[in-house]
Amino acid sequence: MAKAKRQPRGLGRSVAAEPEATTENVRHNPIARPGKDAASTNESKTTDQDQDMTDATETQEQETASIALQGEAGDEMAELRQTYEAAQKQFAESGTQEYLRGTIHECDRMLRNCGEEVYPSSEFNYIYASALHDFSLIGAEAEELNGFVELALEHISHAAELLDKAKDSEWAWKYYLVAGKVHLQKADSLYEEQEAAESKKQFEKLGKELHSELIQAKNFLETGFSTIPEGEEKHVVRLDAKSIEKVLAKPHEMISAAANVALHADRFEDYERRKMWNTWALETYQKVTADSPDNIEAWHGIATCLHSIVGWWADQADEEEDEDEDEDEDEEEPEDEYGLPVYATERGQFSFKALEAIKKAIDLARKSDALTSDLLTLGAECHLNLVNIAVGDKAAAEQSKEAVALIKEAIAAFPDPVLEERYAEVLAEFEEITGN
């Protein structure tokens, strides 16, 4: 018999991304400031222009920002710290950016007034970098993004040079996490440059730089995860549900970082690097489920990582399909389909593990009324992974039936023309085979 026809693998990852504002218009870039040479003199024309811009917006923001300033008079760092903490809470509660803009303006003012090229405080540079990172996610225009990332990296570097691990231990974990996130942003920029590369040499060079950024991000993130205080909480906005939650910081940060790294893993055509970064994300998710076995996002993430690795093997098999698709036409139905060697391969084992993880996520989501189309369709695709390596008709039919049931449930529960179009071929072929 001929092998079952390979089905489309369809949906990409569901990203547990940082929140994005969707209703606000972005004003002029609030972080513009003179270069290093100009910053050291009061005679710079650019400095005067930047000051004019700051003055123009300062009155509007002063009343809002001043609410957050509860530190002792003259304690600029205490005031800056509280303004930024208020900025993070304000956005989580309302999606507005006044405190965040105020934080960036205050950092810019303090840097101009300090008389130094680098503000002599690790915490200041951490806060500046973190505020720039936050604003780049929720308020920056596309053409401004690289400027935010580069400036954030500059202040991350200054923070590292000035960091005193003993003295700054109370907040240092936040620095490590932000440093990791900014390096992931830099990796995003390098990926876009790599996509536009005009030569193989440039493409390979950018690929090495991208990999290096991921290594740096990983190291920062792992240090941050290990130093987050027990029980530390943070406000998280859920734009889809129009609500906010106060969640434990450690699992939230680990899931967010793992999802980001896994997205990068999908971009690698080289198997070893794809597997390396998916494995890092996978192990990060597994650490979350070890402490929180009912965490739906983590189980979903485990399944996506395994599915990505399986997808690489499926792509290789697709390239060889024309050469061997007729070789097994007369094979008899195996008595023990799942005992065949193909299921013992890495592709086979990862296919089973992905299915096990997504079944766990779907089961938990059903119990907590948190089911999504992403969960259902990933479950379908994990079944289709097994269809694609099935040798016998019985196993292929079993897995196809399960996949189609999940696809139909997703379309019925979450109507979406794009979803229907994506799986139209799968449904039509199944109906043709079964007559249903």
XYZ file of N, CA, C and O in Angstrom, residues 61-159:
396
model
N 2.946 65.883 31.446
C 3.179 64.640 32.172
C 3.504 64.850 33.650
O 3.461 63.921 34.435
N 3.816 66.092 34.010
C 4.330 66.339 35.358
C 3.326 65.958 36.437
O 3.667 65.333 37.438
N 2.039 66.333 36.226
C 1.046 66.035 37.243
C 0.893 64.529 37.435
O 0.807 64.041 38.553
N 0.861 63.809 36.308
C 0.699 62.359 36.399
C 1.902 61.716 37.054
O 1.770 60.905 37.967
N 3.102 62.068 36.567
C 4.310 61.429 37.074
C 4.566 61.768 38.531
O 5.046 60.943 39.294
N 4.224 62.995 38.941
C 4.553 63.418 40.299
C 3.798 62.614 41.348
O 4.216 62.531 42.496
N 2.690 62.011 40.964
C 1.944 61.194 41.917
C 2.801 60.046 42.439
O 2.675 59.612 43.573
N 3.699 59.579 41.554
C 4.503 58.415 41.928
C 5.693 58.767 42.794
O 6.309 57.896 43.387
N 6.050 60.042 42.867
C 7.278 60.421 43.536
C 7.052 60.594 45.033
O 6.582 61.626 45.501
N 7.388 59.559 45.781
C 7.159 59.572 47.219
C 8.468 59.541 48.012
O 8.441 59.407 49.219
N 9.610 59.590 47.334
C 10.882 59.511 48.026
C 11.207 60.799 48.761
O 10.521 61.806 48.648
N 12.283 60.774 49.521
C 12.705 61.961 50.250
C 13.163 63.026 49.270
O 13.620 62.735 48.174
N 13.026 64.275 49.660
C 13.420 65.383 48.803
C 14.892 65.241 48.427
O 15.737 65.008 49.283
N 15.177 65.405 47.157
C 16.554 65.337 46.678
C 17.024 63.937 46.363
O 18.111 63.763 45.838
N 16.244 62.917 46.689
C 16.642 61.536 46.413
C 16.132 61.154 45.032
O 15.077 60.550 44.870
N 16.911 61.524 44.026
C 16.472 61.316 42.644
C 16.298 59.844 42.307
O 15.355 59.464 41.599
N 17.198 58.994 42.797
C 17.102 57.577 42.462
C 15.846 56.946 43.069
O 15.185 56.119 42.432
N 15.512 57.349 44.302
C 14.302 56.819 44.925
C 13.069 57.244 44.127
O 12.147 56.452 43.907
N 13.072 58.497 43.699
C 11.945 58.990 42.905
C 11.867 58.279 41.561
O 10.774 57.903 41.102
N 13.014 58.078 40.923
C 13.039 57.405 39.624
C 12.559 55.960 39.766
O 11.758 55.462 38.960
N 13.027 55.291 40.807
C 12.630 53.902 41.052
C 11.113 53.804 41.221
O 10.466 52.929 40.631
N 10.543 54.705 42.009
C 9.110 54.658 42.267
C 8.298 55.045 41.036
O 7.221 54.491 40.802
N 8.816 55.967 40.252
C 8.125 56.332 39.015
C 8.066 55.150 38.065
O 7.025 54.878 37.444
N 9.165 54.412 37.956
C 9.180 53.272 37.046
C 8.289 52.131 37.552
O 7.578 51.490 36.775
N 8.315 51.903 38.858
C 7.422 50.883 39.418
C 5.962 51.255 39.172
O 5.129 50.401 38.840
N 5.645 52.541 39.308
C 4.284 53.011 39.032
C 3.958 52.867 37.550
O 2.822 52.567 37.183
N 4.960 53.072 36.690
C 4.751 52.946 35.246
C 4.367 51.520 34.874
O 3.451 51.298 34.070
N 5.049 50.566 35.469
C 4.750 49.164 35.169
C 3.346 48.793 35.650
O 2.595 48.109 34.944
N 2.984 49.252 36.846
C 1.661 48.940 37.373
C 0.578 49.661 36.584
O -0.477 49.094 36.289
N 0.851 50.926 36.205
C -0.145 51.698 35.465
C -0.476 51.047 34.137
O -1.642 50.938 33.756
N 0.544 50.594 33.425
C 0.259 49.973 32.131
C -0.511 48.677 32.319
O -1.420 48.365 31.542
N -0.161 47.908 33.347
C -0.887 46.661 33.594
C -2.358 46.932 33.893
O -3.242 46.183 33.481
N -2.627 48.043 34.580
C -3.999 48.341 34.985
C -4.818 48.997 33.889
O -6.012 48.741 33.765
N -4.184 49.849 33.084
C -4.969 50.643 32.133
C -4.428 50.663 30.712
O -5.095 51.148 29.806
N -3.207 50.172 30.501
C -2.630 50.202 29.162
C -2.088 51.552 28.762
O -1.660 51.741 27.615
N -2.096 52.517 29.674
C -1.590 53.857 29.342
C -0.105 53.971 29.660
O 0.459 53.157 30.385
N 0.515 55.005 29.114
C 1.977 55.067 29.090
C 2.574 56.298 29.775
O 3.783 56.520 29.683
N 1.762 57.112 30.471
C 2.282 58.384 30.980
C 3.488 58.203 31.897
O 4.489 58.899 31.779
N 3.381 57.278 32.869
C 4.496 57.082 33.792
C 5.730 56.544 33.055
O 6.868 56.885 33.393
N 5.493 55.692 32.069
C 6.626 55.134 31.326
C 7.339 56.230 30.543
O 8.569 56.302 30.538
N 6.570 57.079 29.886
C 7.171 58.219 29.198
C 7.894 59.117 30.205
O 8.990 59.602 29.956
N 7.233 59.320 31.360
C 7.853 60.148 32.386
C 9.158 59.561 32.893
O 10.121 60.291 33.168
N 9.216 58.227 33.010
C 10.447 57.558 33.445
C 11.581 57.820 32.458
O 12.711 58.143 32.856
N 11.276 57.688 31.164
C 12.313 57.893 30.141
C 12.783 59.340 30.121
O 13.984 59.618 30.040
N 11.830 60.271 30.225
C 12.212 61.689 30.267
C 13.065 61.993 31.496
O 14.050 62.753 31.422
N 12.704 61.415 32.631
C 13.461 61.667 33.860
C 14.875 61.104 33.751
O 15.854 61.730 34.184
N 15.009 59.903 33.169
C 16.340 59.334 32.957
C 17.176 60.230 32.053
O 18.358 60.469 32.309
N 16.542 60.720 31.011
C 17.250 61.592 30.070
C 17.712 62.875 30.766
O 18.844 63.339 30.578
N 16.837 63.449 31.597
C 17.183 64.669 32.325
C 18.324 64.427 33.304
O 19.291 65.208 33.364
N 18.231 63.318 34.060
C 19.268 63.025 35.046
C 20.615 62.782 34.368
O 21.660 63.187 34.881
N 20.597 62.124 33.225
C 21.841 61.861 32.506
C 22.472 63.154 32.005
O 23.689 63.362 32.114
N 21.641 64.075 31.479
C 22.181 65.359 30.993
C 22.771 66.179 32.135
O 23.775 66.860 31.984
N 22.106 66.099 33.288
C 22.507 66.965 34.405
C 23.644 66.411 35.244
O 24.201 67.131 36.077
N 23.979 65.131 35.059
C 24.985 64.542 35.949
C 26.404 64.986 35.602
O 27.320 64.851 36.422
N 26.589 65.511 34.407
C 27.912 65.989 34.016
C 28.866 64.891 33.603
O 30.055 65.147 33.388
N 28.374 63.662 33.499
C 29.209 62.529 33.107
C 28.656 61.894 31.832
O 27.468 62.014 31.531
N 29.525 61.214 31.105
C 29.076 60.522 29.905
C 28.206 59.326 30.271
O 27.252 58.979 29.559
N 28.522 58.671 31.411
C 27.753 57.540 31.912
C 27.268 57.877 33.313
O 28.070 58.247 34.177
N 25.978 57.761 33.540
C 25.453 58.040 34.874
C 26.027 57.004 35.843
O 25.901 55.792 35.616
N 26.628 57.446 36.936
C 27.380 56.538 37.822
C 26.514 55.722 38.769
O 26.712 55.729 39.995
N 25.556 55.005 38.233
C 24.689 54.157 39.056
C 24.224 52.985 38.217
O 23.631 53.174 37.151
N 24.471 51.774 38.700
C 24.015 50.592 37.974
C 22.496 50.544 37.915
O 21.908 50.221 36.881
N 21.825 50.892 39.028
C 20.369 50.835 39.051
C 19.761 51.822 38.068
O 18.771 51.514 37.392
N 20.338 53.017 37.977
C 19.845 53.997 37.006
C 19.900 53.418 35.598
O 18.918 53.497 34.835
N 21.031 52.834 35.241
C 21.188 52.308 33.887
C 20.277 51.116 33.632
O 19.767 50.941 32.515
N 20.053 50.310 34.667
C 19.086 49.216 34.532
C 17.688 49.768 34.269
O 16.963 49.291 33.380
N 17.263 50.759 35.063
C 15.919 51.317 34.907
C 15.757 51.953 33.532
O 14.728 51.758 32.858
N 16.771 52.686 33.092
C 16.698 53.335 31.775
C 16.554 52.270 30.686
O 15.690 52.346 29.815
N 17.392 51.239 30.744
C 17.333 50.169 29.741
C 15.977 49.465 29.777
O 15.381 49.172 28.726
N 15.480 49.212 30.971
C 14.215 48.493 31.116
C 13.048 49.323 30.589
O 12.148 48.802 29.911
N 13.053 50.615 30.889
C 11.981 51.492 30.403
C 12.014 51.600 28.878
O 10.970 51.606 28.220
N 13.215 51.683 28.316
C 13.343 51.716 26.857
C 12.815 50.420 26.238
O 12.128 50.437 25.211
N 13.146 49.292 26.870
C 12.663 47.999 26.379
C 11.137 47.945 26.433
O 10.489 47.553 25.447
N 10.562 48.345 27.563
C 9.106 48.320 27.702
C 8.441 49.194 26.646
O 7.462 48.780 26.014
N 8.960 50.402 26.480
C 8.338 51.320 25.526
C 8.489 50.818 24.097
O 7.598 51.013 23.262
N 9.584 50.159 23.801
C 9.783 49.639 22.446
C 8.729 48.593 22.103
O 8.380 48.410 20.941
N 8.202 47.914 23.118
C 7.191 46.879 22.894
C 5.793 47.446 22.740
O 4.953 46.861 22.045
N 5.526 48.589 23.361
C 4.145 49.081 23.394
C 3.949 50.428 22.720
O 2.808 50.799 22.437
N 5.034 51.164 22.434
C 4.826 52.512 21.916
C 5.713 52.941 20.776
O 5.532 54.027 20.229
N 6.677 52.120 20.396
C 7.640 52.542 19.375
C 7.131 52.257 17.972
O 6.524 51.218 17.720
N 7.377 53.192 17.067
C 7.120 52.941 15.652
C 8.151 51.943 15.150
O 9.248 51.821 15.695
N 7.815 51.254 14.068
C 8.707 50.218 13.530
C 10.077 50.789 13.188
O 11.110 50.169 13.460
N 10.091 51.995 12.608
C 11.367 52.569 12.205
C 12.201 53.058 13.386
O 13.400 53.334 13.250
N 11.576 53.175 14.560
C 12.294 53.615 15.756
C 12.854 52.438 16.560
O 13.697 52.646 17.427
N 12.389 51.245 16.281
C 12.653 50.108 17.153
C 14.140 49.842 17.362
O 14.599 49.655 18.488
N 14.910 49.816 16.268
C 16.338 49.532 16.401
C 17.049 50.564 17.273
O 17.980 50.229 18.018
N 16.608 51.817 17.191
C 17.199 52.856 18.035
C 16.957 52.586 19.508
O 17.856 52.753 20.348
N 15.751 52.148 19.859
C 15.438 51.797 21.241
C 16.301 50.627 21.707
O 16.830 50.626 22.821
N 16.416 49.614 20.854
C 17.184 48.423 21.227
C 18.649 48.759 21.456
O 19.257 48.329 22.446
N 19.249 49.518 20.537
C 20.669 49.862 20.664
C 20.930 50.704 21.907
O 21.926 50.499 22.611
N 20.030 51.656 22.186
C 20.216 52.497 23.372
C 20.026 51.673 24.641
O 20.748 51.845 25.631
N 19.062 50.749 24.625
C 18.869 49.874 25.785
C 20.103 49.005 26.017
O 20.542 48.823 27.162
N 20.691 48.468 24.935
C 21.909 47.669 25.065
C 23.060 48.489 25.648
O 23.856 47.985 26.454
N 23.124 49.747 25.251
C 24.174 50.626 25.780
C 24.047 50.756 27.290
O 25.043 50.641 28.030
N 22.821 50.952 27.774
C 22.631 51.123 29.220
C 22.719 49.800 29.967
O 23.118 49.778 31.140
N 22.389 48.687 29.303
C 22.606 47.369 29.899
C 24.101 47.162 30.146
O 24.525 46.649 31.188
N 24.911 47.578 29.180
C 26.365 47.454 29.309
C 26.882 48.303 30.465
O 27.722 47.857 31.260
N 26.382 49.535 30.571
C 26.809 50.412 31.682
C 26.387 49.820 33.027
O 27.151 49.859 34.001
N 25.181 49.270 33.075
C 24.703 48.667 34.325
C 25.591 47.505 34.738
O 25.907 47.337 35.928
